[in-house]
Amino acid sequence: MPGFPESLPADVMFEQDTIRTIGSGFEARGFRPLDSACIQRQEVLVAGGAQYLDGGIPEFAFTVQEPPESNTGANLALRYDLTVPVSRFIAEHSGKLSFPLHCYQINKVWRAEQMPTATHWREFYQCDVDVIGQGELSLLYDAEIANALVGAFQNIGVDGFTVRISNRKVLAALLDSHGIRVHRARSIVQILDKGNRQPIEDTVSQLTASGIPEYVAADLGRLIATPTLSDARDLLKLRGADLVGVEELDTVMRAAADLGMPDEHLVLDFSITRGHDYYTGTVFEIFATGREHWGAIGAGGRYEDLLKHVNGSSYPGVGMSVGLARLMGLLREDGVRKERGLRDDAVTVVLREGGDAQAVLHAVRGLREAGLSAQAVFDPVDGAKAHSIAEEAEVGYLVSVQGPDLTTVRDMTSGTERQVPVDGLAAAVAQLRAS
């Protein structure tokens, strides 16, 4: 089916390796994994009816029908993101959790996209990292989330990227100074969201064409072109607008620097608005430097009221989400997979014509007991086929069994070979790895 990817073993291994690396990066910063059900009640997914600016989920959520024998009558759907389901999970299991909760998820989500593309699937992995509090949550966690993403990206080999940061309260304050409420400004948000991908003049023209007064459009254009917090503060003061959003941004950006986040990885960008209604303050989007045409490869922000529709309690949170399909596309474009090379701790053991299958059994057992990953091929193969199997498996070493106690070990990187007895295989591979 279009938009539902299927992958060859080598691609799956690369993807799973990337997932493990991202997870390890999160865990190194104190985040712990959790999981939530892939099927949710629709009323949970719409987060009380205010999840998205478009008013709901029908056009991109896959609905689910229960089997007759267990039909509860509930309206169900596949999760289309991880934030809302895990928020419901946390609200229901709050008595078993300690807050603030540092958690991450790397799981599949499903969206009924009309036109799936090579980096925009209907089924794909999302990587989410969140800090969720109970009652209140320090702004410093916003900086910690950005820092966690930077660490994860660097671990997988992506260094040319920026986390663009803004605060929805800044836009709300400027609009409020002109008598416009954010909930009446859906077209404004959609136009501003293109601000970093087109000239400011085009943004202002589009705002005016949508019915926004020229003086308001000019102020919005000035805001998204603002390069510093000081300039934004001056604009808001000039309009008598609230400064809370600017001061929160100042706090978060200073904290990110104190955590060691390089300046070039955190960029102020007031065109970042995010279309999700549940974001209440800090908002982020992540772009690959020089490849902004790919679109955001990750996004997120602070949400104060997301859980109130579940049990009425306050569980403020902040988090970011990365779509793995787009990230994997970037890694492949950068050649990261090739740079990783062959698996140094992996061996393929093949039976050659005239060889002894029993010797393959003994060889594989010895290698595995030595802590190596060993793939066994018991059907006889010729040299070309053996090499092809080892290449496809991306192993560091190929062992060919020619007789009851005769094997040839080939270093797949250098091409060198040596003959060793079956009992000496583990030691021979260890020497090759050490050389």
Short mmCIF file of C-alpha atoms in Angstrom, two decimals:
data_model
loop_
_atom_site.label_atom_id
_atom_site.label_comp_id
_atom_site.label_asym_id
_atom_site.label_seq_id
_atom_site.Cartn_x
_atom_site.Cartn_y
_atom_site.Cartn_z
CA MET A 1 0.00 0.00 0.00
CA PRO A 2 1.31 3.51 -0.76
CA GLY A 3 2.97 5.15 2.19
CA PHE A 4 3.56 1.93 4.16
CA PRO A 5 7.28 1.21 3.84
CA GLU A 6 8.90 -2.21 3.69
CA SER A 7 12.64 -2.51 4.11
CA LEU A 8 15.47 -4.88 3.28
CA PRO A 9 17.46 -6.33 6.20
CA ALA A 10 20.42 -3.95 5.76
CA ASP A 11 18.11 -0.92 5.81
CA VAL A 12 16.27 -2.21 8.88
CA MET A 13 19.57 -2.78 10.68
CA PHE A 14 20.70 0.75 9.87
CA GLU A 15 17.37 2.12 11.09
CA GLN A 16 17.43 0.07 14.30
CA ASP A 17 21.03 1.06 14.95
CA THR A 18 20.00 4.71 14.60
CA ILE A 19 17.08 4.16 16.99
CA ARG A 20 19.38 2.57 19.58
CA THR A 21 21.85 5.43 19.25
CA ILE A 22 19.14 8.05 19.73
CA GLY A 23 17.75 6.17 22.73
CA SER A 24 21.20 5.88 24.29
CA GLY A 25 21.70 9.62 23.81
CA PHE A 26 18.46 10.34 25.66
CA GLU A 27 19.30 7.89 28.44
CA ALA A 28 22.70 9.52 28.91
CA ARG A 29 20.76 12.67 29.87
CA GLY A 30 18.53 10.91 32.36
CA PHE A 31 15.51 10.16 30.15
CA ARG A 32 13.81 6.77 30.46
CA PRO A 33 11.77 4.87 27.86
CA LEU A 34 8.04 4.27 28.06
CA ASP A 35 5.35 2.96 25.74
CA SER A 36 1.68 3.64 25.08
CA ALA A 37 -0.98 1.80 23.08
CA CYS A 38 -1.06 2.38 19.33
CA ILE A 39 -4.90 2.36 19.35
CA GLN A 40 -6.56 5.18 21.28
CA ARG A 41 -10.01 6.60 21.78
CA GLN A 42 -10.64 9.40 19.33
CA GLU A 43 -11.64 11.81 22.09
CA VAL A 44 -8.17 11.35 23.60
CA LEU A 45 -6.44 12.01 20.30
CA VAL A 46 -8.24 15.29 19.73
CA ALA A 47 -7.20 16.40 23.24
CA GLY A 48 -10.58 17.76 24.22
CA GLY A 49 -11.33 19.16 20.78
CA ALA A 50 -8.46 21.67 20.69
CA GLN A 51 -5.59 19.60 19.38
CA TYR A 52 -5.14 21.22 16.00
CA LEU A 53 -6.00 24.54 14.48
CA ASP A 54 -8.05 22.71 11.86
CA GLY A 55 -10.39 21.58 14.65
CA GLY A 56 -9.86 17.81 14.76
CA ILE A 57 -8.39 14.67 13.30
CA PRO A 58 -10.81 13.16 10.74
CA GLU A 59 -8.78 13.93 7.64
CA PHE A 60 -5.54 12.27 8.68
CA ALA A 61 -6.28 9.69 11.40
CA PHE A 62 -6.87 6.04 10.56
CA THR A 63 -10.00 4.88 12.35
CA VAL A 64 -10.12 1.40 13.87
CA GLN A 65 -13.09 -0.99 14.05
CA GLU A 66 -13.28 -3.41 16.96
CA PRO A 67 -14.10 -7.08 16.34
CA PRO A 68 -17.77 -7.94 17.09
CA GLU A 69 -16.98 -10.22 20.04
CA SER A 70 -15.26 -7.41 21.99
CA ASN A 71 -16.99 -4.32 20.64
CA THR A 72 -17.26 -1.63 23.32
CA GLY A 73 -18.88 0.95 21.08
CA ALA A 74 -15.92 3.31 21.46
CA ASN A 75 -14.68 5.44 18.57
CA LEU A 76 -11.09 4.34 18.06
CA ALA A 77 -8.17 5.48 15.90
CA LEU A 78 -4.49 4.73 15.40
CA ARG A 79 -2.26 7.23 17.15
CA TYR A 80 -0.91 9.88 14.77
CA ASP A 81 1.65 11.21 17.23
CA LEU A 82 3.11 10.13 20.58
CA THR A 83 2.61 13.23 22.72
CA VAL A 84 -1.15 13.01 23.24
CA PRO A 85 -1.32 9.24 23.94
CA VAL A 86 1.53 9.37 26.43
CA SER A 87 -0.06 12.35 28.16
CA ARG A 88 -3.21 10.28 28.65
CA PHE A 89 -1.06 7.38 29.88
CA ILE A 90 0.72 9.58 32.42
CA ALA A 91 -2.54 11.06 33.71
CA GLU A 92 -3.94 7.56 34.28
CA HIS A 93 -0.77 6.18 35.90
CA SER A 94 0.40 9.26 37.78
CA GLY A 95 0.31 7.41 41.11
CA LYS A 96 3.04 5.05 39.89
CA LEU A 97 5.33 7.77 38.52
CA SER A 98 7.73 10.30 39.98
CA PHE A 99 7.64 13.88 38.74
CA PRO A 100 9.14 15.63 36.93
CA LEU A 101 9.11 12.64 34.59
CA HIS A 102 11.95 12.46 32.06
CA CYS A 103 10.79 10.10 29.33
CA TYR A 104 11.30 9.23 25.69
CA GLN A 105 9.47 7.10 23.14
CA ILE A 106 10.56 5.73 19.79
CA ASN A 107 7.53 4.10 18.23
CA LYS A 108 5.44 3.96 15.07
CA VAL A 109 2.59 6.34 14.31
CA TRP A 110 0.11 6.42 11.43
CA ARG A 111 -1.26 9.31 9.38
CA ALA A 112 -3.66 9.13 6.45
CA GLU A 113 -1.58 11.45 4.29
CA GLN A 114 -3.17 12.11 0.90
CA MET A 115 0.13 12.17 -1.00
CA PRO A 116 2.85 10.14 0.74
CA THR A 117 6.42 10.93 -0.36
CA ALA A 118 9.87 9.44 0.12
CA THR A 119 10.22 11.23 3.46
CA HIS A 120 6.56 11.64 4.39
CA TRP A 121 4.99 8.26 5.03
CA ARG A 122 1.63 7.07 6.30
CA GLU A 123 3.41 4.73 8.71
CA PHE A 124 6.62 5.90 10.31
CA TYR A 125 8.66 6.08 13.49
CA GLN A 126 8.58 9.11 15.72
CA CYS A 127 11.24 9.81 18.33
CA ASP A 128 9.82 11.85 21.22
CA VAL A 129 11.55 13.18 24.30
CA ASP A 130 9.57 14.94 27.05
CA VAL A 131 9.76 16.27 30.58
CA ILE A 132 6.37 16.31 32.30
CA GLY A 133 5.71 17.88 35.67
CA GLN A 134 2.87 17.82 38.16
CA GLY A 135 1.34 21.21 38.93
CA GLU A 136 4.30 23.22 37.64
CA LEU A 137 7.44 22.79 35.55
CA SER A 138 10.53 25.00 35.42
CA LEU A 139 11.36 26.81 32.18
CA LEU A 140 14.86 25.35 32.43
CA TYR A 141 13.47 22.04 31.19
CA ASP A 142 12.76 23.71 27.84
CA ALA A 143 16.49 24.19 27.47
CA GLU A 144 17.16 20.62 28.60
CA ILE A 145 14.89 19.26 25.84
CA ALA A 146 16.72 21.23 23.15
CA ASN A 147 20.03 20.05 24.57
CA ALA A 148 18.87 16.40 24.54
CA LEU A 149 18.04 16.63 20.83
CA VAL A 150 21.43 18.14 20.06
CA GLY A 151 23.17 15.28 21.85
CA ALA A 152 21.14 12.62 20.06
CA PHE A 153 21.74 14.16 16.64
CA GLN A 154 25.46 14.47 17.17
CA ASN A 155 25.66 10.84 18.29
CA ILE A 156 24.18 9.62 15.00
CA GLY A 157 26.44 11.79 12.85
CA VAL A 158 24.24 14.80 12.10
CA ASP A 159 26.09 17.98 13.00
CA GLY A 160 24.87 20.53 10.46
CA PHE A 161 21.52 21.43 11.99
CA THR A 162 19.81 24.18 13.94
CA VAL A 163 17.09 24.21 16.55
CA ARG A 164 14.97 27.27 15.75
CA ILE A 165 13.24 28.60 18.83
CA SER A 166 10.40 30.98 19.56
CA ASN A 167 7.62 31.49 22.11
CA ARG A 168 3.94 31.62 21.19
CA LYS A 169 3.33 34.22 23.89
CA VAL A 170 5.36 36.76 21.90
CA LEU A 171 3.08 36.49 18.86
CA ALA A 172 0.01 36.43 21.10
CA ALA A 173 1.14 39.60 22.88
CA LEU A 174 1.76 41.49 19.64
CA LEU A 175 -1.59 40.43 18.19
CA ASP A 176 -3.34 41.28 21.44
CA SER A 177 -1.87 44.79 21.33
CA HIS A 178 -3.72 45.19 18.01
CA GLY A 179 -6.94 43.71 19.37
CA ILE A 180 -6.55 40.33 17.68
CA ARG A 181 -6.86 37.12 19.72
CA VAL A 182 -4.72 34.12 18.78
CA HIS A 183 -7.73 31.81 18.47
CA ARG A 184 -9.01 34.12 15.72
CA ALA A 185 -5.67 34.15 13.93
CA ARG A 186 -5.42 30.74 12.25
CA SER A 187 -4.62 32.22 8.84
CA ILE A 188 -1.92 34.39 10.44
CA VAL A 189 -0.23 31.36 11.99
CA GLN A 190 -0.29 29.45 8.70
CA ILE A 191 1.28 32.37 6.81
CA LEU A 192 3.91 33.13 9.44
CA ASP A 193 4.92 29.47 9.44
CA LYS A 194 6.39 30.05 5.95
CA GLY A 195 8.38 33.03 7.18
CA ASN A 196 11.82 31.44 7.16
CA ARG A 197 11.28 29.99 3.66
CA GLN A 198 10.27 33.13 1.76
CA PRO A 199 11.09 36.88 1.66
CA ILE A 200 9.54 38.97 4.44
CA GLU A 201 7.81 41.10 1.80
CA ASP A 202 5.95 38.02 0.54
CA THR A 203 4.81 37.18 4.07
CA VAL A 204 3.54 40.72 4.64
CA SER A 205 1.72 40.70 1.28
CA GLN A 206 0.06 37.37 2.07
CA LEU A 207 -1.05 38.66 5.48
CA THR A 208 -2.57 41.76 3.91
CA ALA A 209 -4.28 39.71 1.21
CA SER A 210 -5.84 37.53 3.93
CA GLY A 211 -7.54 40.59 5.42
CA ILE A 212 -5.01 41.62 8.07
CA PRO A 213 -4.68 45.45 8.31
CA GLU A 214 -1.49 46.76 6.73
CA TYR A 215 -0.10 48.18 9.98
CA VAL A 216 -0.62 44.82 11.73
CA ALA A 217 0.95 42.93 8.83
CA ALA A 218 3.92 45.30 8.92
CA ASP A 219 4.43 44.64 12.65
CA LEU A 220 4.22 40.87 12.10
CA GLY A 221 6.77 41.12 9.30
CA ARG A 222 9.01 43.14 11.57
CA LEU A 223 8.67 40.54 14.32
CA ILE A 224 9.64 37.53 12.20
CA ALA A 225 12.59 39.49 10.79
CA THR A 226 13.79 40.36 14.29
CA PRO A 227 17.26 38.84 14.87
CA THR A 228 17.58 39.46 18.62
CA LEU A 229 15.53 39.33 21.79
CA SER A 230 16.43 42.96 22.42
CA ASP A 231 14.82 44.05 19.14
CA ALA A 232 11.71 41.97 19.89
CA ARG A 233 11.50 43.52 23.34
CA ASP A 234 11.69 47.00 21.83
CA LEU A 235 8.88 46.22 19.37
CA LEU A 236 6.59 44.90 22.09
CA LYS A 237 7.32 47.86 24.35
CA LEU A 238 6.51 50.23 21.49
CA ARG A 239 3.09 48.58 21.14
CA GLY A 240 2.50 48.34 24.89
CA ALA A 241 2.45 44.55 24.62
CA ASP A 242 3.14 41.96 27.32
CA LEU A 243 6.82 40.95 27.62
CA VAL A 244 6.38 37.57 29.33
CA GLY A 245 7.14 35.56 26.17
CA VAL A 246 10.37 37.47 25.47
CA GLU A 247 11.57 37.03 29.05
CA GLU A 248 10.80 33.30 28.93
CA LEU A 249 12.79 32.99 25.71
CA ASP A 250 15.68 34.83 27.32
CA THR A 251 15.65 32.41 30.25
CA VAL A 252 15.53 29.32 28.00
CA MET A 253 18.26 30.46 25.62
CA ARG A 254 20.61 31.40 28.47
CA ALA A 255 19.99 28.05 30.14
CA ALA A 256 20.72 26.20 26.89
CA ALA A 257 24.07 28.00 26.67
CA ASP A 258 24.82 27.10 30.30
CA LEU A 259 24.14 23.44 29.45
CA GLY A 260 26.80 23.66 26.74
CA MET A 261 24.58 23.97 23.69
CA PRO A 262 26.61 25.68 20.93
CA ASP A 263 25.23 29.04 19.80
CA GLU A 264 25.12 27.93 16.17
CA HIS A 265 22.71 25.10 17.06
CA LEU A 266 20.10 27.36 18.72
CA VAL A 267 18.67 30.15 16.56
CA LEU A 268 15.99 32.70 17.42
CA ASP A 269 13.19 32.58 14.83
CA PHE A 270 9.83 34.23 15.48
CA SER A 271 8.32 32.65 12.36
CA ILE A 272 8.18 29.36 14.33
CA THR A 273 4.58 29.18 15.53
CA ARG A 274 3.55 25.48 15.36
CA GLY A 275 0.02 24.68 14.27
CA HIS A 276 -0.90 22.63 17.35
CA ASP A 277 -3.23 24.44 19.72
CA TYR A 278 -1.82 22.68 22.77
CA TYR A 279 1.51 24.57 22.66
CA THR A 280 1.43 27.41 25.16
CA GLY A 281 4.94 28.86 25.31
CA THR A 282 8.31 27.79 23.93
CA VAL A 283 8.17 26.21 20.46
CA PHE A 284 10.95 24.53 18.48
CA GLU A 285 11.62 23.29 14.98
CA ILE A 286 14.78 21.50 13.81
CA PHE A 287 16.26 21.99 10.34
CA ALA A 288 19.28 20.52 8.57
CA THR A 289 21.61 23.38 7.71
CA GLY A 290 21.60 24.09 3.99
CA ARG A 291 18.74 21.67 3.42
CA GLU A 292 15.86 23.62 4.84
CA HIS A 293 13.92 22.61 1.72
CA TRP A 294 13.53 19.20 3.35
CA GLY A 295 11.29 20.89 5.92
CA ALA A 296 11.52 20.47 9.67
CA ILE A 297 12.98 17.14 10.73
CA GLY A 298 11.73 17.65 14.27
CA ALA A 299 9.51 19.98 16.27
CA GLY A 300 7.95 20.50 19.66
CA GLY A 301 7.39 22.88 22.51
CA ARG A 302 5.79 23.50 25.90
CA TYR A 303 2.25 22.42 26.67
CA GLU A 304 0.57 23.43 29.94
CA ASP A 305 -2.99 22.12 29.61
CA LEU A 306 -2.83 19.01 27.43
CA LEU A 307 -3.91 16.62 30.19
CA LYS A 308 -6.86 18.55 31.60
CA HIS A 309 -9.28 16.82 29.25
CA VAL A 310 -8.32 13.46 30.83
CA ASN A 311 -8.76 14.06 34.55
CA GLY A 312 -8.78 17.81 35.11
CA SER A 313 -5.31 17.82 36.71
CA SER A 314 -2.39 19.97 35.63
CA TYR A 315 0.57 18.15 34.12
CA PRO A 316 2.64 20.75 32.27
CA GLY A 317 5.23 19.39 29.88
CA VAL A 318 7.77 20.24 27.25
CA GLY A 319 8.98 17.96 24.49
CA MET A 320 10.26 17.54 20.97
CA SER A 321 9.52 14.99 18.29
CA VAL A 322 11.63 13.78 15.36
CA GLY A 323 10.23 11.94 12.35
CA LEU A 324 12.66 9.11 11.69
CA ALA A 325 11.89 8.75 7.95
CA ARG A 326 13.08 12.27 7.14
CA LEU A 327 16.08 11.90 9.45
CA MET A 328 17.08 8.61 7.81
CA GLY A 329 16.84 10.28 4.41
CA LEU A 330 19.31 12.92 5.57
CA LEU A 331 21.68 10.31 6.97
CA ARG A 332 21.66 8.41 3.69
CA GLU A 333 22.23 11.63 1.75
CA ASP A 334 25.21 12.39 4.01
CA GLY A 335 26.63 8.88 3.54
CA VAL A 336 26.56 8.22 7.29
CA ARG A 337 25.69 4.58 6.72
CA LYS A 338 28.81 4.02 4.61
CA GLU A 339 30.97 5.77 7.18
CA ARG A 340 29.87 3.33 9.87
CA GLY A 341 31.50 0.47 7.99
CA LEU A 342 31.16 -3.23 8.70
CA ARG A 343 30.17 -4.75 12.02
CA ASP A 344 33.46 -5.61 13.68
CA ASP A 345 31.85 -8.08 16.10
CA ALA A 346 29.90 -10.01 13.44
CA VAL A 347 30.87 -13.12 11.47
CA THR A 348 29.21 -15.13 8.70
CA VAL A 349 30.07 -18.84 8.67
CA VAL A 350 29.38 -20.64 5.37
CA LEU A 351 29.68 -24.24 4.21
CA ARG A 352 31.75 -24.63 1.06
CA GLU A 353 31.35 -27.46 -1.43
CA GLY A 354 32.83 -30.63 0.08
CA GLY A 355 32.85 -29.12 3.54
CA ASP A 356 31.49 -30.55 6.79
CA ALA A 357 28.13 -29.18 8.08
CA GLN A 358 28.96 -30.48 11.57
CA ALA A 359 32.02 -28.25 11.56
CA VAL A 360 29.79 -25.26 10.80
CA LEU A 361 27.77 -26.07 13.92
CA HIS A 362 30.91 -26.22 16.06
CA ALA A 363 32.34 -23.06 14.50
CA VAL A 364 29.18 -21.02 15.08
CA ARG A 365 28.87 -22.24 18.67
CA GLY A 366 32.46 -21.32 19.47
CA LEU A 367 32.14 -17.84 17.98
CA ARG A 368 28.88 -17.15 19.83
CA GLU A 369 30.30 -18.36 23.12
CA ALA A 370 33.12 -15.88 22.57
CA GLY A 371 30.55 -13.07 22.42
CA LEU A 372 30.48 -12.60 18.66
CA SER A 373 27.42 -12.36 16.42
CA ALA A 374 27.58 -15.39 14.15
CA GLN A 375 25.36 -16.09 11.13
CA ALA A 376 25.26 -19.72 9.97
CA VAL A 377 24.84 -20.90 6.34
CA PHE A 378 24.45 -24.70 6.25
CA ASP A 379 23.74 -25.16 2.53
CA PRO A 380 26.93 -25.39 0.41
CA VAL A 381 27.83 -22.19 -1.47
CA ASP A 382 30.66 -21.19 -3.78
CA GLY A 383 33.10 -18.38 -3.08
CA ALA A 384 31.18 -15.65 -4.91
CA LYS A 385 27.93 -16.50 -3.12
CA ALA A 386 29.67 -16.64 0.26
CA HIS A 387 31.15 -13.18 -0.30
CA SER A 388 27.76 -11.82 -1.37
CA ILE A 389 26.06 -13.17 1.75
CA ALA A 390 28.71 -11.64 4.01
CA GLU A 391 28.51 -8.27 2.23
CA GLU A 392 24.73 -8.14 2.51
CA ALA A 393 24.95 -8.97 6.22
CA GLU A 394 27.59 -6.21 6.66
CA VAL A 395 29.77 -8.48 8.80
CA GLY A 396 33.42 -7.85 9.46
CA TYR A 397 34.57 -11.43 8.87
CA LEU A 398 33.68 -14.37 6.63
CA VAL A 399 34.48 -17.93 7.71
CA SER A 400 34.42 -20.65 5.03
CA VAL A 401 34.32 -24.24 6.29
CA GLN A 402 36.07 -26.60 3.87
CA GLY A 403 36.45 -29.76 5.97
CA PRO A 404 35.95 -31.26 9.43
CA ASP A 405 38.68 -29.05 10.90
CA LEU A 406 39.66 -26.67 8.11
CA THR A 407 38.36 -23.11 7.81
CA THR A 408 39.40 -19.91 6.09
CA VAL A 409 38.82 -16.59 7.82
CA ARG A 410 38.54 -13.55 5.57
CA ASP A 411 38.77 -9.98 6.85
CA MET A 412 36.03 -8.26 4.83
CA THR A 413 37.68 -4.85 5.20
CA SER A 414 41.24 -5.66 4.16
CA GLY A 415 40.58 -8.80 2.10
CA THR A 416 43.31 -10.76 3.89
CA GLU A 417 42.73 -14.44 4.62
CA ARG A 418 44.18 -17.07 6.93
CA GLN A 419 43.50 -20.76 7.49
CA VAL A 420 42.75 -21.88 11.04
CA PRO A 421 41.26 -24.96 12.75
CA VAL A 422 37.66 -24.76 13.99
CA ASP A 423 38.71 -24.55 17.64
CA GLY A 424 40.98 -21.61 16.86
CA LEU A 425 38.35 -19.48 15.10
CA ALA A 426 37.42 -17.25 18.04
CA ALA A 427 41.06 -16.50 18.78
CA ALA A 428 41.81 -15.80 15.13
CA VAL A 429 38.92 -13.34 14.84
CA ALA A 430 40.00 -11.66 18.09
CA GLN A 431 43.50 -11.17 16.65
CA LEU A 432 42.11 -9.71 13.44
CA ARG A 433 39.93 -7.29 15.42
CA ALA A 434 42.92 -6.20 17.49
CA SER A 435 45.23 -5.68 14.51
#
